[in-house]
Every structure is written in C-alpha cells, then in structure tokens.
Coordinates of C-alpha atoms in Angstrom, one line a residue:
X12 CA 10.2 -9.5 -19.7
X13 CA 8.5 -9.6 -16.4
X14 CA 10.1 -8.4 -13.2
X15 CA 10.9 -10.9 -10.5
X16 CA 8.1 -11.2 -7.9
X17 CA 8.9 -9.2 -4.8
X18 CA 8.4 -10.2 -1.2
X19 CA 7.8 -7.2 1.1
X20 CA 9.0 -7.2 4.7
X21 CA 6.4 -6.6 7.5
X22 CA 8.0 -3.2 8.3
X23 CA 7.4 -2.0 4.7
X24 CA 3.8 -3.3 4.8
X25 CA 3.3 -1.4 8.0
X26 CA 4.7 1.8 6.5
X27 CA 2.4 1.5 3.5
X28 CA -0.6 0.8 5.8
X29 CA 0.1 3.8 8.1
X30 CA 0.5 6.1 5.1
X31 CA -2.9 4.8 3.7
X32 CA -4.6 5.5 7.0
X33 CA -3.2 9.0 7.3
X34 CA -4.7 10.0 4.0
X35 CA -2.1 12.7 3.2
X36 CA -1.6 11.4 -0.3
X37 CA -4.0 10.0 -2.8
X38 CA -3.8 6.3 -3.6
X39 CA -2.2 7.0 -6.9
X40 CA 0.6 9.1 -5.2
X41 CA 1.1 6.4 -2.7
X42 CA 1.5 3.7 -5.3
X43 CA 4.2 5.7 -7.0
X44 CA 5.9 6.6 -3.8
X45 CA 6.1 3.0 -2.6
X46 CA 6.3 1.4 -6.1
X47 CA 3.4 -0.9 -5.6
X48 CA 0.1 -1.5 -7.4
X49 CA -3.1 0.3 -6.2
X50 CA -4.7 -3.0 -5.2
X51 CA -1.9 -3.6 -2.7
X52 CA -2.6 -0.3 -1.0
X53 CA -6.4 -0.6 -0.7
X54 CA -7.5 -1.6 2.8
X55 CA -10.4 -3.9 3.5
X56 CA -13.5 -2.0 4.8
X57 CA -13.3 -3.8 8.2
X58 CA -9.9 -2.2 8.9
X59 CA -11.1 1.4 8.1
X60 CA -12.2 3.2 11.2
X61 CA -15.9 4.2 11.0
X62 CA -16.8 7.9 11.4
X63 CA -19.7 9.0 13.5

C-alpha cells in the first residue's frame, strides 16, 4: 500500500535547500536525514553558485 502524498511546508523546503548548498552531507545522507527522494534534493544548475 502506498503512503499518502506529503505536502512540505516552505520552512522544511528551505531547510533542505540550505543543507544541500552547504554540502556537508552527501545527497544520499540528506535524503535519509530528511526522508525525501534524491530527486527532491537535487538543485537546478541555475541555482548553484558558479565557482571561478
């Protein structure tokens, strides 16, 4: 049986995004920590700051 679809609050989304930008954890570790799928953590390339 499938689990009910979850709606995440903006504060949770911001917390996940900030953790993704920090880069302290791998994406797999972040998906376990926040209980979300890897595709929900991945940021679009335009949002990732460019180095150089």
